[in-house]
């Protein structure tokens, strides 16, 4: 401290001498010093007051961490204040300002030089919103929601869906945005400011994100294969004369009126998907996956190359890319909706999609599906919302952002249902079958078989195929950007000295790990691996992790403290509805999903392959491998803490001050 004071004294003495020489010159106008977004240091003298919002008025100004400063000072005024701040007696000759005599109380905001890099921020508010929307609106909105909706009562399903969204999904979404924005940390380091013993949640989230990257990008590789195959006058999945076709293949176009569809028949689109793209006929199951498909390996390599160069520099670059990847799907959905509405039989699909079956609401399965759908659609608990919000300005209105982005996500799911079911109605009309027979397939098969076949029957089929599969790739890309950014932010915040200056190399290594981990999904039996990861590796684990996260924030950190944090940021205290949701409704919502999953485990089946019992054990082991980080870290923390067991336990649930998150400014008062 003595050396710092000496340095400050010498610097100020030099400035004072320069001022004495310039005494007769005109006083410069007062300049307002813009507060840095990361400002939050303890008060030196303790005279400044906390406030909820950043305001500039005649009486004072608040820096971004909520501390009030005095009226902006000129450089000369700041000089006199700084002299008082370091304990120097004022010299008699200096007039520090016309507004007050020398020796009056002043408040100074001193910028502190730090060797740490300032935290990156979004270039524009729209970059953040599009990134969150791109993350939340993914492939599941297009294929899963329409299927779940018609399966669970059509229009009647919208009631439990909206209830689960209002009381479960949106409060969790809002909570994560607020946490990330206030503490400005990723999903690992944030826990020392909330409840240190739960830090294992952050590591579990990172492992879950890796598992998702192992299989999710493979679906985009399939779409890229389709996209490249679409650049020809006749789409390859419209004929039965290709080398991969079997004797059961029948070409069903609107002009083929003499062909009768049977249960043994397969369409050209189905055989192209299963025998040419996936080549699952060369694998007998998970016990014999077969070789890696070099075509899919190249497609996935191209996908990861795009991912790398989109996120390697941080949100400054990914925030620009999402202007394309997040908006283009809406343009394509609008085009496909207009085209689908003009197809014969489209009304049959819409009626089937929305016709309410109120008796279905008496089934527990409907409510389970509604809760699971809204949870995985909005995507809390994957570390992405924490990471994205941590790059926001401190006073950004994340409450409004949560309402806007979650509403856009739900409306997109609803719109996608019309896009899908107008085409399914057209397919049913063309095959002279019921819509439920045509819509029996869920998941990727709905897009890569049924919808691909419908596109092949449209005029200008090549154009519609290109934009459709380009849309699938775009929907997947921004979700991948978000998932990996959650991991990158978490690791850079946890190990800043090691990784901060090596971000590009760390991202490169992470992408390589994801590519190598995805090789098993590129084999002939890779589709079976994708299904296994989707059912077991991520779902139950991430729901359990989010349950612990809500408990840690609401019960250990405390709802009152959390709401005070929000008031400091946004200037208003969260209402009773949000507090009740965080304390009681959200934990019950998540517990309901977990219990239902354990009570009614899904029967996993893909094509004609039924997963044997040992695959269920394997799936649960993969899921537990991520969740095990939570209890493991609890044991590790308690063993390494000092003091008695009671002292260790008390320390483990006591949040550390988060002043280092805003360390650029000191607010002080001086004579």
XYZ file of C-alpha atoms in Angstrom:
671
model
C 0.000 0.000 0.000
C 2.836 2.368 0.810
C 4.425 1.984 -2.638
C 1.066 2.522 -4.366
C 0.450 5.698 -2.350
C 3.930 6.987 -3.209
C 3.330 6.396 -6.926
C -0.066 8.078 -6.802
C 1.366 11.040 -4.880
C 4.157 11.586 -7.398
C 1.762 11.375 -10.334
C -0.673 13.842 -8.770
C 2.124 16.229 -7.808
C 3.235 16.300 -11.437
C -0.320 16.979 -12.566
C -0.636 19.704 -9.937
C 2.497 21.427 -11.201
C 1.165 21.330 -14.758
C -2.056 22.831 -13.492
C -0.233 25.680 -11.692
C 1.514 26.523 -14.975
C -1.800 26.534 -16.771
C -3.642 28.574 -14.097
C -4.556 31.422 -16.329
C -6.027 29.312 -19.108
C -9.737 28.735 -19.587
C -11.339 26.021 -17.447
C -12.266 23.013 -19.662
C -15.858 21.890 -19.771
C -16.904 19.093 -17.452
C -16.731 15.703 -19.090
C -18.937 12.866 -18.123
C -16.986 9.704 -17.565
C -18.837 6.745 -18.992
C -19.044 3.916 -16.478
C -17.536 0.636 -17.559
C -19.892 -2.319 -17.736
C -17.804 -4.359 -15.364
C -17.551 -1.718 -12.659
C -18.070 -2.993 -9.122
C -15.333 -2.420 -6.553
C -15.914 -1.991 -2.815
C -16.262 1.653 -1.802
C -13.073 3.239 -0.570
C -14.711 5.684 1.817
C -18.146 4.180 1.939
C -20.106 7.379 1.246
C -21.745 6.301 -1.995
C -25.203 4.832 -1.961
C -26.543 1.817 -3.767
C -29.298 2.320 -6.277
C -31.326 0.199 -8.593
C -30.695 1.788 -11.967
C -28.152 3.659 -14.001
C -29.320 7.262 -14.048
C -27.682 10.531 -14.917
C -29.175 13.645 -13.413
C -28.162 16.936 -12.020
C -27.538 15.505 -8.595
C -25.666 12.351 -9.302
C -24.719 9.489 -11.536
C -24.687 5.758 -10.949
C -22.058 3.447 -12.296
C -23.082 0.098 -13.694
C -22.809 -1.782 -10.437
C -25.346 0.468 -8.808
C -23.106 2.894 -6.884
C -23.983 6.572 -7.034
C -21.364 9.171 -7.932
C -21.549 12.933 -7.832
C -22.052 15.278 -10.732
C -19.466 14.566 -13.441
C -16.253 16.387 -12.724
C -13.836 18.071 -15.019
C -10.261 16.811 -15.144
C -9.165 19.713 -12.940
C -11.843 18.951 -10.357
C -10.842 15.314 -10.424
C -7.295 16.381 -9.644
C -8.255 18.049 -6.405
C -10.426 15.126 -5.403
C -7.657 12.658 -6.114
C -5.305 14.672 -3.927
C -7.721 14.269 -1.062
C -8.230 10.617 -1.883
C -4.606 9.749 -1.241
C -4.399 11.885 1.861
C -2.412 14.831 0.430
C -3.142 18.236 1.932
C -4.555 20.681 -0.559
C -2.204 23.415 -1.713
C -3.376 26.913 -1.173
C -2.991 28.169 -4.669
C -5.274 25.822 -6.518
C -8.884 26.451 -7.347
C -10.420 23.120 -8.153
C -13.605 24.375 -9.748
C -15.998 27.236 -9.940
C -18.918 25.353 -8.457
C -17.371 24.805 -5.035
C -14.365 26.121 -3.140
C -11.331 23.934 -2.730
C -11.852 21.641 0.198
C -15.495 20.829 -0.544
C -16.725 17.256 -0.606
C -16.299 15.585 -3.983
C -16.916 12.081 -5.250
C -14.424 10.635 -7.682
C -14.655 7.630 -9.945
C -11.092 6.387 -10.344
C -10.454 3.907 -13.112
C -8.235 1.119 -11.884
C -5.765 -0.415 -14.278
C -6.099 -4.198 -14.357
C -4.005 -6.827 -16.073
C -7.150 -8.879 -16.701
C -8.890 -8.505 -20.037
C -12.183 -6.592 -19.973
C -15.151 -8.865 -20.505
C -16.384 -9.090 -24.058
C -19.835 -7.703 -24.773
C -22.361 -8.003 -27.574
C -21.901 -5.495 -30.374
C -25.648 -4.892 -30.506
C -28.645 -5.835 -28.409
C -30.083 -7.593 -31.459
C -27.050 -9.904 -31.611
C -27.964 -11.202 -28.170
C -31.673 -11.606 -28.937
C -31.041 -13.440 -32.208
C -28.486 -15.694 -30.511
C -30.966 -16.647 -27.782
C -33.771 -17.163 -30.311
C -31.458 -19.199 -32.534
C -30.516 -21.348 -29.557
C -34.079 -21.918 -28.379
C -35.567 -22.446 -31.855
C -33.935 -25.634 -33.084
C -34.758 -28.820 -34.947
C -37.065 -29.995 -32.150
C -39.442 -27.120 -32.889
C -39.874 -28.380 -36.444
C -40.171 -32.109 -35.955
C -40.970 -32.791 -32.303
C -43.644 -30.243 -31.409
C -46.049 -31.028 -34.301
C -45.770 -34.758 -33.600
C -46.262 -34.350 -29.840
C -49.168 -31.985 -30.427
C -51.272 -34.252 -32.650
C -50.367 -37.320 -30.594
C -51.672 -35.703 -27.399
C -55.013 -34.309 -28.444
C -54.271 -31.728 -31.132
C -55.583 -28.325 -30.093
C -56.314 -29.628 -26.591
C -52.571 -30.131 -26.094
C -52.020 -26.368 -26.292
C -53.635 -25.944 -22.851
C -51.117 -28.054 -20.853
C -48.332 -26.741 -23.087
C -49.102 -23.109 -22.256
C -49.584 -23.864 -18.549
C -46.237 -25.628 -18.375
C -44.624 -22.732 -20.233
C -46.052 -20.039 -17.932
C -45.413 -21.806 -14.613
C -42.279 -23.794 -15.461
C -40.385 -22.968 -18.627
C -40.430 -19.162 -18.703
C -39.540 -18.672 -14.980
C -36.519 -20.949 -15.428
C -35.584 -19.078 -18.596
C -35.824 -15.719 -16.799
C -33.876 -16.998 -13.799
C -30.896 -18.097 -15.887
C -30.730 -14.859 -17.859
C -30.791 -12.844 -14.633
C -28.126 -14.991 -12.956
C -25.774 -14.797 -15.909
C -26.199 -11.061 -16.357
C -25.716 -10.177 -12.686
C -22.720 -12.386 -11.901
C -21.193 -12.170 -15.398
C -19.821 -15.675 -15.225
C -20.152 -18.994 -16.995
C -21.845 -22.069 -15.578
C -18.797 -23.177 -13.516
C -17.355 -20.096 -11.838
C -20.781 -18.591 -11.133
C -21.379 -21.056 -8.306
C -18.839 -19.531 -5.939
C -21.115 -16.470 -5.891
C -24.292 -18.523 -5.337
C -23.531 -21.698 -3.392
C -19.952 -23.007 -3.719
C -20.737 -26.629 -2.891
C -22.921 -26.897 -6.025
C -20.066 -26.048 -8.387
C -20.186 -29.589 -9.730
C -23.372 -28.559 -11.545
C -21.233 -26.475 -13.890
C -18.948 -29.382 -14.754
C -21.956 -31.649 -15.304
C -23.458 -29.097 -17.702
C -20.240 -28.995 -19.734
C -20.175 -32.793 -20.079
C -23.837 -32.833 -21.128
C -23.063 -30.160 -23.749
C -20.303 -32.377 -25.147
C -22.670 -35.342 -25.400
C -25.134 -33.178 -27.307
C -22.370 -32.050 -29.675
C -21.515 -35.715 -30.315
C -24.882 -36.495 -31.914
C -26.684 -33.223 -32.697
C -24.277 -32.143 -35.429
C -24.590 -35.522 -37.124
C -28.192 -34.642 -37.984
C -26.878 -31.541 -39.757
C -24.426 -33.760 -41.628
C -27.402 -35.799 -42.878
C -29.117 -32.575 -43.970
C -25.941 -31.453 -45.761
C -25.855 -34.776 -47.630
C -29.445 -34.144 -48.725
C -28.602 -30.569 -49.684
C -25.709 -31.636 -51.906
C -27.896 -34.347 -53.461
C -30.566 -31.756 -54.293
C -28.523 -29.928 -56.928
C -29.868 -31.966 -59.813
C -32.967 -31.790 -62.023
C -34.428 -35.030 -60.630
C -34.110 -35.556 -56.899
C -32.500 -38.943 -56.113
C -35.238 -39.929 -53.645
C -37.977 -39.782 -56.291
C -37.102 -42.899 -58.272
C -36.663 -46.622 -57.568
C -33.995 -47.215 -60.217
C -30.979 -46.402 -58.055
C -28.363 -48.886 -56.866
C -29.598 -48.714 -53.261
C -33.256 -49.471 -54.019
C -34.956 -52.811 -53.267
C -37.823 -54.715 -54.900
C -40.217 -53.299 -52.290
C -39.633 -49.758 -53.546
C -42.649 -48.158 -55.198
C -42.725 -44.722 -56.729
C -45.723 -42.829 -55.388
C -46.259 -39.613 -57.247
C -49.527 -37.831 -57.788
C -49.530 -39.082 -61.387
C -49.167 -42.748 -60.391
C -52.827 -43.594 -59.817
C -52.465 -47.340 -60.486
C -50.039 -48.033 -57.624
C -51.517 -49.327 -54.364
C -49.707 -48.668 -51.090
C -49.247 -51.676 -48.767
C -47.643 -52.264 -45.384
C -44.609 -53.894 -47.026
C -44.090 -51.084 -49.491
C -41.268 -48.597 -49.082
C -41.012 -45.233 -50.744
C -37.936 -44.013 -52.644
C -37.481 -41.337 -49.960
C -37.393 -43.938 -47.178
C -34.848 -46.107 -48.986
C -32.676 -43.113 -49.829
C -32.615 -42.139 -46.145
C -32.068 -45.597 -44.641
C -29.996 -47.321 -47.338
C -28.017 -44.519 -48.987
C -27.542 -41.804 -46.344
C -27.517 -43.842 -43.117
C -26.796 -47.296 -44.584
C -28.353 -48.910 -41.519
C -28.933 -52.143 -43.453
C -25.175 -52.774 -43.121
C -25.408 -52.771 -39.298
C -27.227 -55.317 -37.156
C -27.495 -53.001 -34.128
C -25.504 -51.283 -31.425
C -23.369 -54.381 -30.902
C -22.123 -54.154 -34.495
C -21.985 -50.587 -35.754
C -19.856 -51.218 -38.829
C -17.466 -48.858 -40.591
C -17.525 -45.072 -40.738
C -19.280 -43.603 -43.767
C -16.693 -41.397 -45.446
C -19.380 -39.264 -47.107
C -20.953 -38.389 -43.755
C -17.491 -37.900 -42.221
C -16.715 -35.234 -44.824
C -20.110 -33.596 -44.352
C -19.606 -33.419 -40.588
C -16.090 -32.052 -41.063
C -17.541 -29.233 -43.149
C -20.199 -28.528 -40.494
C -17.608 -28.308 -37.711
C -15.416 -26.067 -39.870
C -18.298 -23.592 -40.146
C -18.896 -23.895 -36.401
C -15.250 -23.210 -35.579
C -14.901 -20.076 -37.684
C -18.195 -18.767 -36.316
C -17.310 -18.998 -32.618
C -13.507 -18.896 -32.450
C -13.385 -15.129 -31.771
C -16.304 -15.034 -29.333
C -19.719 -13.411 -29.397
C -18.456 -10.592 -31.616
C -18.329 -13.039 -34.539
C -21.093 -15.486 -33.601
C -23.398 -12.501 -32.958
C -23.001 -11.549 -36.624
C -23.444 -15.070 -38.003
C -26.810 -15.535 -36.248
C -28.227 -12.668 -38.288
C -28.306 -15.259 -41.083
C -28.722 -18.557 -39.233
C -31.532 -17.302 -36.960
C -33.540 -15.326 -39.534
C -33.262 -17.491 -42.651
C -35.348 -20.362 -41.171
C -38.281 -17.970 -40.671
C -38.152 -16.932 -44.318
C -38.156 -20.577 -45.405
C -40.953 -21.494 -42.981
C -43.069 -18.687 -44.433
C -42.405 -19.857 -48.009
C -43.181 -23.477 -47.126
C -46.327 -22.465 -45.245
C -47.671 -20.569 -48.257
C -46.751 -23.434 -50.576
C -48.227 -26.064 -48.257
C -51.492 -24.166 -47.880
C -52.005 -24.289 -51.652
C -51.536 -28.081 -51.906
C -54.584 -30.338 -52.351
C -55.582 -31.979 -49.057
C -53.719 -29.424 -46.930
C -56.873 -28.713 -44.926
C -56.988 -32.385 -43.829
C -53.614 -32.007 -42.165
C -54.548 -28.751 -40.436
C -57.776 -30.242 -39.064
C -55.897 -33.298 -37.834
C -53.278 -31.029 -36.221
C -55.678 -28.768 -34.340
C -58.838 -30.830 -33.764
C -59.051 -31.012 -29.943
C -59.488 -34.287 -28.137
C -60.321 -33.129 -24.624
C -60.392 -36.672 -23.248
C -56.629 -36.816 -23.740
C -56.156 -34.234 -20.993
C -57.160 -36.856 -18.447
C -54.032 -38.822 -19.340
C -50.862 -38.186 -17.340
C -48.781 -38.774 -20.455
C -50.092 -35.586 -22.061
C -48.946 -33.431 -19.156
C -45.589 -35.202 -19.045
C -45.047 -34.580 -22.753
C -46.085 -30.926 -22.384
C -43.628 -30.361 -19.527
C -40.775 -32.126 -21.318
C -41.451 -30.332 -24.605
C -41.434 -26.816 -23.154
C -38.370 -27.565 -21.033
C -36.245 -28.883 -23.894
C -37.599 -26.256 -26.260
C -36.582 -23.264 -24.125
C -33.399 -25.001 -23.011
C -32.599 -23.806 -19.463
C -29.890 -25.746 -17.677
C -27.481 -26.146 -20.586
C -25.264 -23.214 -19.524
C -26.067 -21.312 -22.713
C -28.376 -18.685 -21.233
C -25.889 -18.024 -18.432
C -23.096 -17.556 -20.962
C -25.041 -15.344 -23.363
C -26.448 -13.133 -20.589
C -22.996 -12.711 -19.033
C -21.955 -10.634 -22.062
C -24.852 -8.191 -21.605
C -24.577 -4.700 -20.107
C -25.289 -4.832 -16.395
C -28.561 -2.920 -16.617
C -29.930 -4.681 -19.672
C -33.631 -5.531 -19.265
C -33.298 -9.328 -19.216
C -36.893 -9.618 -17.943
C -38.225 -8.243 -21.205
C -35.737 -10.375 -23.143
C -36.981 -13.539 -21.420
C -40.609 -12.797 -22.260
C -39.877 -11.873 -25.882
C -37.566 -14.771 -26.750
C -39.637 -17.443 -25.001
C -42.785 -16.169 -26.741
C -41.048 -16.244 -30.131
C -39.923 -19.804 -29.424
C -43.423 -21.054 -28.576
C -45.005 -19.284 -31.543
C -42.387 -20.783 -33.858
C -43.263 -24.268 -32.635
C -46.943 -23.582 -33.294
C -46.186 -22.197 -36.773
C -44.024 -25.216 -37.617
C -47.029 -27.438 -36.982
C -48.894 -25.788 -39.854
C -45.850 -26.108 -42.117
C -45.561 -29.824 -41.398
C -49.237 -30.814 -41.337
C -50.300 -29.028 -44.506
C -47.782 -31.249 -46.260
C -48.871 -34.364 -44.334
C -52.457 -33.676 -45.399
C -51.260 -33.446 -48.970
C -49.399 -36.764 -48.601
C -52.516 -38.424 -47.160
C -54.591 -37.110 -50.055
C -52.078 -38.371 -52.583
C -51.800 -41.841 -51.004
C -55.513 -42.002 -50.218
C -54.738 -42.776 -46.569
C -55.565 -41.204 -43.211
C -53.262 -38.498 -41.905
C -52.370 -40.504 -38.798
C -50.973 -43.311 -40.996
C -48.797 -40.890 -42.907
C -47.681 -39.094 -39.714
C -46.672 -42.235 -37.831
C -42.964 -41.341 -37.928
C -41.498 -38.844 -35.460
C -38.075 -37.304 -35.131
C -35.693 -36.991 -38.081
C -37.709 -39.502 -40.117
C -40.541 -36.969 -40.329
C -38.222 -34.523 -42.085
C -35.944 -36.794 -44.067
C -38.605 -39.226 -45.312
C -42.146 -37.814 -45.238
C -41.361 -34.158 -45.875
C -38.608 -34.967 -48.390
C -41.028 -37.142 -50.342
C -43.657 -34.418 -50.291
C -41.166 -31.872 -51.622
C -40.273 -34.266 -54.447
C -43.914 -34.180 -55.589
C -44.105 -30.399 -55.749
C -43.438 -28.264 -58.806
C -39.960 -26.720 -58.583
C -38.974 -29.592 -56.284
C -35.256 -28.842 -56.548
C -35.724 -25.273 -55.282
C -37.872 -26.318 -52.335
C -35.487 -29.147 -51.439
C -32.512 -26.783 -51.388
C -34.117 -24.150 -49.163
C -35.676 -26.765 -46.865
C -32.458 -28.622 -46.083
C -30.565 -25.340 -45.882
C -33.109 -24.327 -43.227
C -32.456 -27.564 -41.301
C -28.722 -26.820 -41.304
C -29.297 -23.225 -40.150
C -31.586 -24.346 -37.312
C -28.904 -26.723 -36.112
C -25.944 -24.386 -36.515
C -27.025 -21.598 -34.181
C -27.984 -24.164 -31.541
C -24.507 -25.672 -31.859
C -22.910 -22.219 -31.607
C -24.818 -21.674 -28.379
C -24.067 -25.069 -26.846
C -20.324 -24.818 -27.436
C -20.237 -21.162 -26.358
C -21.686 -22.266 -23.022
C -18.740 -24.638 -22.551
C -16.163 -22.126 -23.802
C -17.396 -19.322 -21.549
C -17.479 -21.644 -18.538
C -13.907 -22.849 -19.062
C -12.481 -19.406 -19.865
C -14.072 -17.919 -16.755
C -12.856 -20.793 -14.588
C -9.296 -20.847 -15.962
C -8.737 -17.293 -17.245
C -4.952 -17.189 -16.885
C -4.530 -20.429 -18.784
C -7.106 -20.012 -21.550
C -7.987 -16.314 -21.951
C -5.178 -15.578 -24.404
C -5.497 -18.974 -26.078
C -9.192 -18.914 -26.945
C -8.691 -19.826 -30.611
C -6.592 -22.884 -29.751
C -8.967 -23.961 -27.003
C -11.957 -23.699 -29.349
C -10.030 -25.663 -31.972
C -9.285 -28.409 -29.457
C -12.917 -28.481 -28.303
C -14.198 -28.798 -31.874
C -11.718 -31.623 -32.540
C -12.928 -33.467 -29.428
C -16.535 -33.075 -30.572
C -15.695 -34.373 -34.045
C -13.855 -37.406 -32.699
C -16.673 -38.090 -30.257
C -19.157 -37.996 -33.127
C -17.373 -40.662 -35.189
C -19.516 -43.421 -33.669
C -22.614 -41.664 -35.024
C -21.131 -41.690 -38.541
C -20.948 -45.476 -38.742
C -23.518 -47.632 -40.528
C -25.286 -48.065 -37.199
C -24.737 -44.437 -36.237
C -28.465 -43.668 -36.241
C -28.861 -46.143 -33.355
C -26.180 -44.255 -31.401
C -27.901 -40.924 -32.074
C -31.169 -42.294 -30.706
C -29.431 -43.692 -27.608
C -27.770 -40.345 -26.808
C -30.995 -38.463 -27.405
C -33.064 -40.653 -25.072
C -30.659 -41.292 -22.187
C -27.449 -39.235 -22.271
C -28.915 -35.749 -21.983
C -32.601 -35.685 -21.005
C -32.767 -37.112 -17.462
C -29.342 -35.748 -16.511
C -30.006 -32.143 -17.503
C -33.444 -32.106 -15.831
C -31.888 -33.332 -12.570
C -29.127 -30.739 -12.862
C -31.635 -27.921 -13.370
C -33.637 -29.140 -10.375
C -30.532 -28.807 -8.200
C -29.816 -25.412 -9.752
C -33.262 -24.084 -8.819
C -32.947 -25.467 -5.288
C -29.488 -23.922 -4.871
C -30.636 -20.493 -6.065
C -34.030 -20.376 -4.343
C -33.322 -22.178 -1.090
C -29.594 -21.773 -0.395
C -28.711 -18.480 -2.093
C -32.169 -17.247 -1.188
C -35.016 -15.875 -3.241
C -34.848 -12.534 -1.400
C -31.173 -12.091 -2.190
C -31.738 -13.123 -5.808
C -34.624 -10.679 -6.145
C -32.484 -7.915 -4.619
C -29.853 -8.634 -7.264
C -32.506 -8.230 -9.955
C -33.659 -4.961 -8.395
C -30.105 -3.618 -8.468
C -29.864 -4.531 -12.159
C -33.311 -3.649 -13.450
C -34.685 -1.218 -10.909
C -37.734 -3.257 -9.922
C -38.364 -6.142 -7.565
C -39.728 -9.366 -9.124
C -43.405 -9.920 -8.378
C -44.951 -12.548 -6.177
C -45.673 -14.797 -9.165
C -41.998 -15.168 -10.062
C -40.932 -15.738 -6.453
C -43.513 -18.496 -5.941
C -42.483 -20.130 -9.213
C -38.793 -20.157 -8.282
C -39.333 -21.422 -4.742
C -42.049 -24.043 -5.258
C -43.602 -24.436 -8.703
C -40.414 -24.861 -10.751
C -38.935 -27.548 -8.452
C -42.260 -29.421 -8.566
C -42.370 -28.990 -12.342
C -38.907 -30.543 -12.757
C -39.519 -33.254 -10.164
C -42.678 -34.203 -12.039
C -40.696 -34.765 -15.252
C -37.993 -36.792 -13.486
C -40.431 -39.068 -11.659
C -42.470 -39.640 -14.808
C -39.349 -40.591 -16.737
C -38.330 -43.095 -14.071
C -41.860 -44.458 -13.699
C -42.494 -44.751 -17.439
C -39.149 -45.358 -19.135
C -39.422 -44.915 -22.913
C -39.453 -47.939 -25.167
C -36.602 -47.108 -27.495
C -37.086 -48.334 -31.036
C -35.711 -47.166 -34.365
C -36.847 -48.495 -37.722
C -37.163 -52.264 -37.173
C -34.568 -52.412 -34.403
C -35.748 -52.689 -30.797
C -33.055 -51.744 -28.307
C -32.094 -54.690 -26.065
C -32.115 -54.328 -22.243
C -28.348 -53.880 -21.990
C -28.587 -50.679 -24.026
C -30.860 -49.230 -21.333
C -28.150 -49.865 -18.745
C -25.592 -48.304 -21.084
C -27.811 -45.269 -21.585
C -28.264 -44.697 -17.853
C -24.495 -45.054 -17.329
C -23.844 -42.332 -19.915
C -26.398 -40.095 -18.209
C -24.961 -40.710 -14.735
C -21.422 -40.027 -15.997
C -22.268 -36.324 -16.227
C -24.440 -36.030 -13.125
C -21.803 -37.767 -10.966
C -19.829 -34.501 -11.060
C -22.280 -32.921 -8.602
C -21.835 -35.262 -5.592
C -18.159 -35.784 -6.440
C -17.414 -32.088 -6.171
C -19.397 -31.827 -2.930
C -17.177 -34.474 -1.347
C -14.047 -32.864 -2.796
C -15.005 -29.425 -1.446
C -15.782 -30.634 2.061
C -12.557 -32.650 2.249
C -10.361 -29.728 1.158
C -12.010 -26.976 3.192
C -10.449 -25.957 6.510
C -11.988 -26.026 9.956
C -14.477 -28.274 11.681
C -17.135 -30.088 9.711
C -19.718 -27.493 10.733
C -17.432 -24.670 9.599
C -16.770 -26.421 6.300
C -20.473 -26.976 5.737
C -21.271 -23.360 6.530
C -18.566 -22.138 4.169
C -19.791 -24.457 1.416
C -23.198 -22.786 1.297
C -21.994 -19.206 1.844
C -21.649 -17.234 -1.397
C -18.453 -15.307 -1.992
C -18.677 -11.574 -2.826
C -18.853 -10.972 -6.550
C -16.950 -7.689 -6.496
C -14.291 -9.029 -8.856
C -16.903 -9.124 -11.568
C -17.011 -5.315 -11.665
C -13.543 -4.280 -10.603
C -12.774 -1.422 -12.957
C -13.956 1.518 -10.845
C -13.493 2.729 -7.295
C -15.988 5.245 -5.935
C -14.542 7.505 -3.282
C -15.207 10.768 -1.463
C -12.454 13.216 -0.702
C -11.891 16.703 0.737
